[in-house]
PDB file of C-alpha atoms in Angstrom:
ATOM      1  CA  UNK A   6     -24.809  -8.412 -58.269  1.00 40.00           C
ATOM      2  CA  UNK A   7     -25.447 -11.334 -55.892  1.00 40.00           C
ATOM      3  CA  UNK A   8     -28.103 -12.696 -58.272  1.00 40.00           C
ATOM      4  CA  UNK A   9     -25.631 -12.607 -61.144  1.00 41.00           C
ATOM      5  CA  UNK A  10     -23.068 -14.493 -59.064  1.00 40.00           C
ATOM      6  CA  UNK A  11     -25.614 -17.173 -58.181  1.00 39.00           C
ATOM      7  CA  UNK A  12     -26.666 -17.626 -61.800  1.00 40.00           C
ATOM      8  CA  UNK A  13     -23.047 -17.921 -62.858  1.00 40.00           C
ATOM      9  CA  UNK A  14     -22.530 -20.501 -60.103  1.00 44.00           C
ATOM     10  CA  UNK A  15     -25.483 -22.544 -61.330  1.00 41.00           C
ATOM     11  CA  UNK A  16     -24.337 -22.813 -64.925  1.00 40.00           C
ATOM     12  CA  UNK A  17     -20.554 -23.248 -65.105  1.00 46.00           C
ATOM     13  CA  UNK A  18     -18.784 -24.390 -68.262  1.00 51.00           C
ATOM     14  CA  UNK A  19     -18.564 -28.174 -68.431  1.00 53.00           C
ATOM     15  CA  UNK A  20     -15.639 -30.068 -69.906  1.00 55.00           C
ATOM     16  CA  UNK A  21     -15.469 -33.813 -69.260  1.00 57.00           C
ATOM     17  CA  UNK A  22     -11.716 -34.033 -69.815  1.00 66.00           C
ATOM     18  CA  UNK A  23     -10.133 -30.572 -70.024  1.00 64.00           C
ATOM     19  CA  UNK A  24      -6.562 -30.097 -71.137  1.00 72.00           C
ATOM     20  CA  UNK A  25      -3.662 -29.748 -68.720  1.00 72.00           C
ATOM     21  CA  UNK A  26      -3.517 -26.051 -69.599  1.00 68.00           C
ATOM     22  CA  UNK A  27      -7.221 -25.555 -68.750  1.00 71.00           C
ATOM     23  CA  UNK A  28      -6.850 -27.382 -65.431  1.00 68.00           C
ATOM     24  CA  UNK A  29      -3.776 -25.338 -64.501  1.00 76.00           C
ATOM     25  CA  UNK A  30      -5.506 -22.111 -65.459  1.00 73.00           C
ATOM     26  CA  UNK A  31      -8.595 -22.956 -63.391  1.00 74.00           C
ATOM     27  CA  UNK A  32      -6.538 -23.965 -60.369  1.00 74.00           C
ATOM     28  CA  UNK A  33      -4.312 -20.891 -60.556  1.00 81.00           C
ATOM     29  CA  UNK A  34      -7.106 -18.348 -60.987  1.00 80.00           C
ATOM     30  CA  UNK A  35      -9.824 -19.774 -58.756  1.00 81.00           C
ATOM     31  CA  UNK A  36      -7.662 -21.089 -55.909  1.00 78.00           C
ATOM     32  CA  UNK A  37      -4.183 -19.570 -55.822  1.00 79.00           C
ATOM     33  CA  UNK A  38      -5.299 -16.067 -56.874  1.00 86.00           C
ATOM     34  CA  UNK A  39      -8.915 -15.543 -55.832  1.00 89.00           C
ATOM     35  CA  UNK A  40      -8.565 -17.521 -52.608  1.00 91.00           C
ATOM     36  CA  UNK A  41      -5.041 -16.437 -51.732  1.00 93.00           C
ATOM     37  CA  UNK A  42      -5.936 -15.155 -48.262  1.00 93.00           C
ATOM     38  CA  UNK A  43      -7.919 -18.294 -47.424  1.00 92.00           C
ATOM     39  CA  UNK A  44      -4.929 -20.425 -48.467  1.00 92.00           C
ATOM     40  CA  UNK A  45      -2.694 -18.288 -46.234  1.00 94.00           C
ATOM     41  CA  UNK A  46      -5.041 -18.933 -43.306  1.00 94.00           C
ATOM     42  CA  UNK A  47      -4.924 -22.646 -44.003  1.00 93.00           C
ATOM     43  CA  UNK A  48      -1.108 -22.622 -43.997  1.00 93.00           C
ATOM     44  CA  UNK A  49      -1.047 -20.598 -40.759  1.00 94.00           C
ATOM     45  CA  UNK A  50      -3.420 -22.926 -38.912  1.00 94.00           C
ATOM     46  CA  UNK A  51      -1.657 -25.982 -40.322  1.00 92.00           C
ATOM     47  CA  UNK A  52       1.635 -24.793 -38.829  1.00 93.00           C
ATOM     48  CA  UNK A  53      -0.004 -24.130 -35.455  1.00 90.00           C
ATOM     49  CA  UNK A  54      -1.673 -27.523 -35.437  1.00 90.00           C
ATOM     50  CA  UNK A  55       1.468 -29.334 -36.583  1.00 88.00           C
ATOM     51  CA  UNK A  56       3.615 -27.807 -33.832  1.00 87.00           C
ATOM     52  CA  UNK A  57       1.402 -29.202 -31.059  1.00 85.00           C
ATOM     53  CA  UNK A  58      -1.746 -31.037 -32.206  1.00 82.00           C
ATOM     54  CA  UNK A  59      -2.591 -32.374 -28.736  1.00 84.00           C
ATOM     55  CA  UNK A  60      -3.036 -28.938 -27.171  1.00 86.00           C
ATOM     56  CA  UNK A  61      -6.343 -28.457 -29.025  1.00 89.00           C
ATOM     57  CA  UNK A  62      -7.924 -31.674 -27.657  1.00 88.00           C
ATOM     58  CA  UNK A  63      -9.290 -32.660 -31.059  1.00 91.00           C
ATOM     59  CA  UNK A  64      -7.598 -36.033 -31.402  1.00 86.00           C
ATOM     60  CA  UNK A  65      -8.457 -37.806 -28.134  1.00 83.00           C
ATOM     61  CA  UNK A  66     -11.077 -37.435 -25.374  1.00 82.00           C
ATOM     62  CA  UNK A  67     -10.402 -35.395 -22.253  1.00 82.00           C
ATOM     63  CA  UNK A  68     -12.141 -36.138 -18.913  1.00 82.00           C
ATOM     64  CA  UNK A  69     -14.490 -33.199 -19.528  1.00 77.00           C
ATOM     65  CA  UNK A  70     -15.338 -34.315 -23.059  1.00 83.00           C
ATOM     66  CA  UNK A  71     -16.154 -37.807 -21.810  1.00 81.00           C
ATOM     67  CA  UNK A  72     -19.133 -36.338 -19.922  1.00 81.00           C
ATOM     68  CA  UNK A  73     -20.893 -35.456 -23.175  1.00 84.00           C
ATOM     69  CA  UNK A  74     -23.588 -37.769 -24.528  1.00 86.00           C
ATOM     70  CA  UNK A  75     -23.086 -36.210 -27.983  1.00 91.00           C
ATOM     71  CA  UNK A  76     -19.964 -35.461 -29.985  1.00 93.00           C
ATOM     72  CA  UNK A  77     -19.056 -33.461 -33.078  1.00 96.00           C
ATOM     73  CA  UNK A  78     -16.732 -34.905 -35.717  1.00 97.00           C
ATOM     74  CA  UNK A  79     -15.143 -32.454 -38.174  1.00 97.00           C
ATOM     75  CA  UNK A  80     -14.376 -33.821 -41.652  1.00 98.00           C
ATOM     76  CA  UNK A  81     -11.960 -31.793 -43.799  1.00 96.00           C
ATOM     77  CA  UNK A  82     -12.007 -31.485 -47.587  1.00 93.00           C
ATOM     78  CA  UNK A  83      -9.881 -33.235 -50.182  1.00 89.00           C
ATOM     79  CA  UNK A  84      -6.235 -32.238 -50.052  1.00 86.00           C
ATOM     80  CA  UNK A  85      -6.772 -30.383 -46.769  1.00 91.00           C
ATOM     81  CA  UNK A  86      -6.237 -31.427 -43.139  1.00 91.00           C
ATOM     82  CA  UNK A  87      -7.927 -31.202 -39.709  1.00 93.00           C
ATOM     83  CA  UNK A  88      -6.231 -27.824 -39.153  1.00 93.00           C
ATOM     84  CA  UNK A  89      -8.746 -26.342 -41.611  1.00 94.00           C
ATOM     85  CA  UNK A  90     -11.323 -26.498 -38.841  1.00 96.00           C
ATOM     86  CA  UNK A  91      -9.190 -25.103 -36.038  1.00 95.00           C
ATOM     87  CA  UNK A  92     -10.981 -21.686 -35.774  1.00 96.00           C
ATOM     88  CA  UNK A  93     -14.436 -23.296 -35.857  1.00 97.00           C
ATOM     89  CA  UNK A  94     -13.423 -26.098 -33.481  1.00 95.00           C
ATOM     90  CA  UNK A  95     -12.248 -23.626 -30.848  1.00 94.00           C
ATOM     91  CA  UNK A  96     -15.573 -21.764 -31.032  1.00 95.00           C
ATOM     92  CA  UNK A  97     -17.501 -25.007 -30.599  1.00 94.00           C
ATOM     93  CA  UNK A  98     -15.299 -26.032 -27.670  1.00 92.00           C
ATOM     94  CA  UNK A  99     -15.792 -22.618 -26.056  1.00 91.00           C
ATOM     95  CA  UNK A 100     -19.498 -23.350 -25.554  1.00 90.00           C
ATOM     96  CA  UNK A 101     -18.807 -26.749 -23.984  1.00 88.00           C
ATOM     97  CA  UNK A 102     -19.091 -29.115 -26.940  1.00 91.00           C
ATOM     98  CA  UNK A 103     -17.016 -32.278 -27.383  1.00 92.00           C
ATOM     99  CA  UNK A 104     -15.252 -31.830 -30.735  1.00 95.00           C
ATOM    100  CA  UNK A 105     -12.966 -34.202 -32.627  1.00 95.00           C
ATOM    101  CA  UNK A 106     -11.324 -34.362 -36.034  1.00 96.00           C
ATOM    102  CA  UNK A 107     -10.524 -37.133 -38.487  1.00 95.00           C
ATOM    103  CA  UNK A 108      -7.793 -37.493 -41.103  1.00 93.00           C
ATOM    104  CA  UNK A 109      -8.407 -39.295 -44.390  1.00 93.00           C
ATOM    105  CA  UNK A 110      -7.219 -39.531 -47.979  1.00 91.00           C
ATOM    106  CA  UNK A 111      -9.554 -39.768 -50.954  1.00 88.00           C
ATOM    107  CA  UNK A 112      -8.402 -41.815 -53.952  1.00 86.00           C
ATOM    108  CA  UNK A 113      -9.767 -42.248 -57.443  1.00 81.00           C
ATOM    109  CA  UNK A 114     -10.877 -45.790 -56.574  1.00 85.00           C
ATOM    110  CA  UNK A 115     -12.379 -44.713 -53.237  1.00 89.00           C
ATOM    111  CA  UNK A 116     -13.542 -41.086 -53.607  1.00 90.00           C
ATOM    112  CA  UNK A 117     -15.698 -41.147 -50.447  1.00 93.00           C
ATOM    113  CA  UNK A 118     -13.854 -43.283 -47.852  1.00 94.00           C
ATOM    114  CA  UNK A 119     -16.708 -43.421 -45.330  1.00 95.00           C
ATOM    115  CA  UNK A 120     -15.076 -46.456 -43.695  1.00 95.00           C
ATOM    116  CA  UNK A 121     -12.513 -44.059 -42.211  1.00 96.00           C
ATOM    117  CA  UNK A 122     -15.294 -42.095 -40.510  1.00 96.00           C
ATOM    118  CA  UNK A 123     -16.870 -45.273 -39.175  1.00 96.00           C
ATOM    119  CA  UNK A 124     -13.568 -46.466 -37.713  1.00 96.00           C
ATOM    120  CA  UNK A 125     -12.857 -43.052 -36.200  1.00 95.00           C
ATOM    121  CA  UNK A 126     -16.268 -42.975 -34.497  1.00 96.00           C
ATOM    122  CA  UNK A 127     -15.774 -46.523 -33.183  1.00 95.00           C
ATOM    123  CA  UNK A 128     -12.288 -45.593 -31.948  1.00 93.00           C
ATOM    124  CA  UNK A 129     -13.630 -42.584 -30.045  1.00 93.00           C
ATOM    125  CA  UNK A 130     -16.506 -44.615 -28.602  1.00 92.00           C
ATOM    126  CA  UNK A 131     -14.038 -46.970 -26.891  1.00 90.00           C
ATOM    127  CA  UNK A 132     -12.751 -44.121 -24.712  1.00 88.00           C
ATOM    128  CA  UNK A 133     -15.763 -41.840 -24.736  1.00 86.00           C
ATOM    129  CA  UNK A 134     -19.161 -43.562 -24.590  1.00 87.00           C
ATOM    130  CA  UNK A 135     -21.655 -41.385 -26.474  1.00 91.00           C
ATOM    131  CA  UNK A 136     -25.009 -41.827 -28.147  1.00 91.00           C
ATOM    132  CA  UNK A 137     -25.206 -39.225 -30.902  1.00 94.00           C
ATOM    133  CA  UNK A 138     -22.849 -37.715 -33.452  1.00 95.00           C
ATOM    134  CA  UNK A 139     -23.006 -34.520 -35.467  1.00 97.00           C
ATOM    135  CA  UNK A 140     -20.854 -34.555 -38.588  1.00 98.00           C
ATOM    136  CA  UNK A 141     -19.597 -31.226 -39.933  1.00 98.00           C
ATOM    137  CA  UNK A 142     -17.807 -31.495 -43.257  1.00 98.00           C
ATOM    138  CA  UNK A 143     -16.264 -29.055 -45.688  1.00 97.00           C
ATOM    139  CA  UNK A 144     -16.169 -29.710 -49.437  1.00 95.00           C
ATOM    140  CA  UNK A 145     -15.555 -33.444 -49.984  1.00 95.00           C
ATOM    141  CA  UNK A 146     -15.861 -33.856 -46.217  1.00 96.00           C
ATOM    142  CA  UNK A 147     -19.464 -32.670 -46.488  1.00 97.00           C
ATOM    143  CA  UNK A 148     -20.112 -35.266 -49.193  1.00 96.00           C
ATOM    144  CA  UNK A 149     -18.604 -37.997 -46.995  1.00 96.00           C
ATOM    145  CA  UNK A 150     -20.611 -36.924 -43.947  1.00 97.00           C
ATOM    146  CA  UNK A 151     -23.910 -36.993 -45.839  1.00 97.00           C
ATOM    147  CA  UNK A 152     -23.063 -40.289 -47.541  1.00 96.00           C
ATOM    148  CA  UNK A 153     -22.552 -42.004 -44.167  1.00 97.00           C
ATOM    149  CA  UNK A 154     -25.478 -40.333 -42.373  1.00 96.00           C
ATOM    150  CA  UNK A 155     -28.066 -41.489 -44.916  1.00 96.00           C
ATOM    151  CA  UNK A 156     -26.566 -44.914 -45.518  1.00 94.00           C
ATOM    152  CA  UNK A 157     -28.716 -47.845 -44.382  1.00 91.00           C
ATOM    153  CA  UNK A 158     -28.021 -48.484 -40.675  1.00 89.00           C
ATOM    154  CA  UNK A 159     -25.375 -45.745 -40.930  1.00 93.00           C
ATOM    155  CA  UNK A 160     -22.651 -48.216 -41.785  1.00 89.00           C
ATOM    156  CA  UNK A 161     -23.414 -50.448 -38.811  1.00 91.00           C
ATOM    157  CA  UNK A 162     -23.107 -47.681 -36.213  1.00 94.00           C
ATOM    158  CA  UNK A 163     -26.774 -47.991 -35.245  1.00 92.00           C
ATOM    159  CA  UNK A 164     -26.124 -51.589 -34.154  1.00 91.00           C
ATOM    160  CA  UNK A 165     -23.623 -50.191 -31.647  1.00 91.00           C
ATOM    161  CA  UNK A 166     -26.172 -47.772 -30.209  1.00 93.00           C
ATOM    162  CA  UNK A 167     -24.618 -44.787 -31.996  1.00 94.00           C
ATOM    163  CA  UNK A 168     -26.700 -42.480 -34.161  1.00 95.00           C
ATOM    164  CA  UNK A 169     -25.555 -39.770 -36.564  1.00 96.00           C
ATOM    165  CA  UNK A 170     -28.422 -37.370 -35.978  1.00 94.00           C
ATOM    166  CA  UNK A 171     -27.207 -34.232 -37.758  1.00 96.00           C
ATOM    167  CA  UNK A 172     -25.004 -33.288 -40.707  1.00 97.00           C
ATOM    168  CA  UNK A 173     -23.774 -29.804 -41.589  1.00 97.00           C
ATOM    169  CA  UNK A 174     -22.284 -29.768 -45.069  1.00 98.00           C
ATOM    170  CA  UNK A 175     -20.201 -26.675 -45.859  1.00 98.00           C
ATOM    171  CA  UNK A 176     -19.690 -26.252 -49.617  1.00 96.00           C
ATOM    172  CA  UNK A 177     -20.111 -29.997 -50.065  1.00 96.00           C
ATOM    173  CA  UNK A 178     -21.121 -31.502 -53.417  1.00 94.00           C
ATOM    174  CA  UNK A 179     -24.163 -33.667 -52.634  1.00 95.00           C
ATOM    175  CA  UNK A 180     -25.822 -33.779 -56.056  1.00 92.00           C
ATOM    176  CA  UNK A 181     -23.680 -34.404 -59.128  1.00 91.00           C
ATOM    177  CA  UNK A 182     -24.096 -31.617 -61.678  1.00 87.00           C
ATOM    178  CA  UNK A 183     -21.484 -31.510 -64.481  1.00 82.00           C
ATOM    179  CA  UNK A 184     -19.398 -28.374 -64.152  1.00 79.00           C
ATOM    180  CA  UNK A 185     -15.947 -26.956 -64.833  1.00 75.00           C
ATOM    181  CA  UNK A 186     -14.462 -28.869 -61.865  1.00 77.00           C
ATOM    182  CA  UNK A 187     -15.995 -32.320 -62.448  1.00 76.00           C
ATOM    183  CA  UNK A 188     -12.574 -33.625 -63.529  1.00 69.00           C
ATOM    184  CA  UNK A 189     -11.234 -33.010 -60.004  1.00 71.00           C
ATOM    185  CA  UNK A 190     -13.167 -36.005 -58.617  1.00 72.00           C
ATOM    186  CA  UNK A 191     -13.828 -38.104 -61.726  1.00 71.00           C
ATOM    187  CA  UNK A 192     -15.394 -41.078 -59.936  1.00 80.00           C
ATOM    188  CA  UNK A 193     -17.503 -39.080 -57.500  1.00 88.00           C
ATOM    189  CA  UNK A 194     -20.587 -39.144 -59.744  1.00 89.00           C
ATOM    190  CA  UNK A 195     -21.476 -42.764 -58.909  1.00 91.00           C
ATOM    191  CA  UNK A 196     -21.097 -42.211 -55.160  1.00 93.00           C
ATOM    192  CA  UNK A 197     -23.297 -39.109 -55.273  1.00 94.00           C
ATOM    193  CA  UNK A 198     -26.001 -40.955 -57.177  1.00 94.00           C
ATOM    194  CA  UNK A 199     -26.055 -43.559 -54.389  1.00 95.00           C
ATOM    195  CA  UNK A 200     -26.101 -40.740 -51.825  1.00 95.00           C
ATOM    196  CA  UNK A 201     -29.179 -39.181 -53.416  1.00 95.00           C
ATOM    197  CA  UNK A 202     -30.932 -42.565 -53.540  1.00 95.00           C
ATOM    198  CA  UNK A 203     -30.154 -43.157 -49.864  1.00 95.00           C
ATOM    199  CA  UNK A 204     -31.274 -39.628 -48.984  1.00 95.00           C
ATOM    200  CA  UNK A 205     -34.607 -40.182 -50.746  1.00 94.00           C
ATOM    201  CA  UNK A 206     -35.177 -43.351 -48.695  1.00 94.00           C
ATOM    202  CA  UNK A 207     -33.590 -42.448 -45.372  1.00 93.00           C
ATOM    203  CA  UNK A 208     -33.777 -38.653 -45.067  1.00 92.00           C
ATOM    204  CA  UNK A 209     -35.429 -38.980 -41.643  1.00 92.00           C
ATOM    205  CA  UNK A 210     -32.332 -40.689 -40.219  1.00 93.00           C
ATOM    206  CA  UNK A 211     -30.515 -37.386 -39.751  1.00 94.00           C
ATOM    207  CA  UNK A 212     -31.121 -33.665 -40.019  1.00 94.00           C
ATOM    208  CA  UNK A 213     -29.247 -32.018 -42.886  1.00 96.00           C
ATOM    209  CA  UNK A 214     -28.169 -28.367 -42.996  1.00 96.00           C
ATOM    210  CA  UNK A 215     -26.238 -27.113 -46.009  1.00 97.00           C
ATOM    211  CA  UNK A 216     -24.035 -24.044 -46.448  1.00 97.00           C
ATOM    212  CA  UNK A 217     -22.695 -22.628 -49.699  1.00 96.00           C
ATOM    213  CA  UNK A 218     -20.633 -19.641 -50.776  1.00 96.00           C
ATOM    214  CA  UNK A 219     -22.350 -17.325 -53.248  1.00 95.00           C
ATOM    215  CA  UNK A 220     -19.079 -16.874 -55.165  1.00 94.00           C
ATOM    216  CA  UNK A 221     -18.025 -20.529 -54.978  1.00 93.00           C
ATOM    217  CA  UNK A 222     -16.775 -21.415 -58.473  1.00 89.00           C
ATOM    218  CA  UNK A 223     -15.799 -24.995 -57.546  1.00 88.00           C
ATOM    219  CA  UNK A 224     -19.174 -26.396 -56.443  1.00 90.00           C
ATOM    220  CA  UNK A 225     -22.483 -25.423 -58.144  1.00 86.00           C
ATOM    221  CA  UNK A 226     -25.031 -24.065 -55.668  1.00 90.00           C
ATOM    222  CA  UNK A 227     -27.624 -26.629 -56.739  1.00 89.00           C
ATOM    223  CA  UNK A 228     -25.142 -29.387 -55.902  1.00 92.00           C
ATOM    224  CA  UNK A 229     -24.947 -28.124 -52.329  1.00 95.00           C
ATOM    225  CA  UNK A 230     -28.551 -27.453 -51.321  1.00 94.00           C
ATOM    226  CA  UNK A 231     -30.374 -30.320 -53.098  1.00 86.00           C
ATOM    227  CA  UNK A 232     -33.796 -28.653 -52.890  1.00 66.00           C
ATOM    228  CA  UNK A 233     -34.027 -28.347 -49.131  1.00 67.00           C
ATOM    229  CA  UNK A 234     -36.287 -25.899 -47.342  1.00 81.00           C
ATOM    230  CA  UNK A 235     -34.911 -22.412 -46.813  1.00 81.00           C
ATOM    231  CA  UNK A 236     -34.529 -22.924 -43.074  1.00 85.00           C
ATOM    232  CA  UNK A 237     -32.223 -25.859 -43.802  1.00 92.00           C
ATOM    233  CA  UNK A 238     -29.691 -23.923 -45.841  1.00 95.00           C
ATOM    234  CA  UNK A 239     -27.524 -20.829 -45.755  1.00 96.00           C
ATOM    235  CA  UNK A 240     -25.729 -18.982 -48.551  1.00 96.00           C
ATOM    236  CA  UNK A 241     -22.686 -17.028 -47.377  1.00 96.00           C
ATOM    237  CA  UNK A 242     -22.530 -13.694 -49.246  1.00 95.00           C
ATOM    238  CA  UNK A 243     -19.359 -12.964 -51.230  1.00 93.00           C
ATOM    239  CA  UNK A 244     -17.647 -16.166 -50.078  1.00 96.00           C
ATOM    240  CA  UNK A 245     -15.682 -18.522 -52.298  1.00 94.00           C
ATOM    241  CA  UNK A 246     -15.091 -22.223 -51.753  1.00 94.00           C
ATOM    242  CA  UNK A 247     -12.232 -22.247 -49.220  1.00 94.00           C
ATOM    243  CA  UNK A 248     -13.345 -19.006 -47.613  1.00 95.00           C
ATOM    244  CA  UNK A 249     -16.526 -20.622 -46.320  1.00 97.00           C
ATOM    245  CA  UNK A 250     -14.751 -22.789 -43.751  1.00 97.00           C
ATOM    246  CA  UNK A 251     -13.029 -19.743 -42.215  1.00 97.00           C
ATOM    247  CA  UNK A 252     -15.919 -17.237 -42.506  1.00 97.00           C
ATOM    248  CA  UNK A 253     -17.291 -15.789 -39.254  1.00 96.00           C
ATOM    249  CA  UNK A 254     -20.873 -15.755 -40.529  1.00 97.00           C
ATOM    250  CA  UNK A 255     -20.580 -19.445 -41.432  1.00 97.00           C
ATOM    251  CA  UNK A 256     -19.262 -20.218 -37.957  1.00 97.00           C
ATOM    252  CA  UNK A 257     -22.258 -18.370 -36.507  1.00 96.00           C
ATOM    253  CA  UNK A 258     -24.650 -20.507 -38.547  1.00 96.00           C
ATOM    254  CA  UNK A 259     -22.883 -23.689 -37.460  1.00 97.00           C
ATOM    255  CA  UNK A 260     -23.019 -22.676 -33.801  1.00 95.00           C
ATOM    256  CA  UNK A 261     -26.722 -21.816 -34.034  1.00 94.00           C
ATOM    257  CA  UNK A 262     -27.537 -25.116 -35.721  1.00 94.00           C
ATOM    258  CA  UNK A 263     -25.410 -27.142 -33.335  1.00 93.00           C
ATOM    259  CA  UNK A 264     -26.820 -25.570 -30.200  1.00 90.00           C
ATOM    260  CA  UNK A 265     -30.315 -26.146 -31.565  1.00 86.00           C
ATOM    261  CA  UNK A 266     -29.352 -29.783 -32.215  1.00 78.00           C
ATOM    262  CA  UNK A 267     -28.885 -30.222 -28.485  1.00 63.00           C
ATOM    263  CA  UNK A 268     -28.800 -27.725 -25.676  1.00 55.00           C
ATOM    264  CA  UNK A 269     -25.720 -27.599 -23.494  1.00 43.00           C
ATOM    265  CA  UNK A 270     -27.690 -29.111 -20.637  1.00 38.00           C
ATOM    266  CA  UNK A 271     -28.752 -32.021 -22.829  1.00 45.00           C
ATOM    267  CA  UNK A 272     -25.202 -32.658 -23.924  1.00 43.00           C
ATOM    268  CA  UNK A 273     -24.149 -33.675 -20.420  1.00 43.00           C
ATOM    269  CA  UNK A 274     -25.157 -37.090 -19.188  1.00 41.00           C
ATOM    270  CA  UNK A 275     -27.374 -37.209 -16.155  1.00 35.00           C
ATOM    271  CA  UNK A 276     -25.224 -37.869 -13.156  1.00 34.00           C
TER     272      UNK A 276
END
């Protein structure tokens, strides 16, 4: 059954400009119906985060976080918000990691606004001097994270002594493959072509780990994993697109990868 789901994910029906009815049908079935419980979780965490965003220490450095030589920046997907990552962020914080979020808006003219990530990293660096960054992105956030990490000089961050050394892309479209949802980000194709060119040239700049959901109907599996070695990817069984960011097994993979990226002892600057 899993094999059938993967094959179906690899070869979705492609329509360059589907009708309003087709778009509405896709959105209703694949998101509102099949991912109803994931949407409910998103609403729940959004309310919690909205009521008191500062209590989670994801927007500004705390004295303890300032001791870390490495930070993690969580990048949400299109149409979502930082609250999407609240369950994962709390697990990362529980093992002593310095975790932050970023808020952005993607537009048709600027589908991957990497400048927002650059400015957020620079803003954090003013209060919290650090040397390395791990970007964890979901959906379009994964595309943005990879785009910046493999960009030449990482958008000028390297000149400031800051290096993006790892990217974890959760259900992020990294390779453009025409599918039933291509209309959702119509100008993303050009950005992803540049991303793949940069990745071919600069893939040693950062480590890339990709995660997909076996039942993800929004992003083709081949778009997520881009031919990486098996130990650089994970496929979450029975998970759809939005479910991946809340899934316990995905959180476990992220924690394992992040702790391997730098041990807790290495995260703290030598006194």
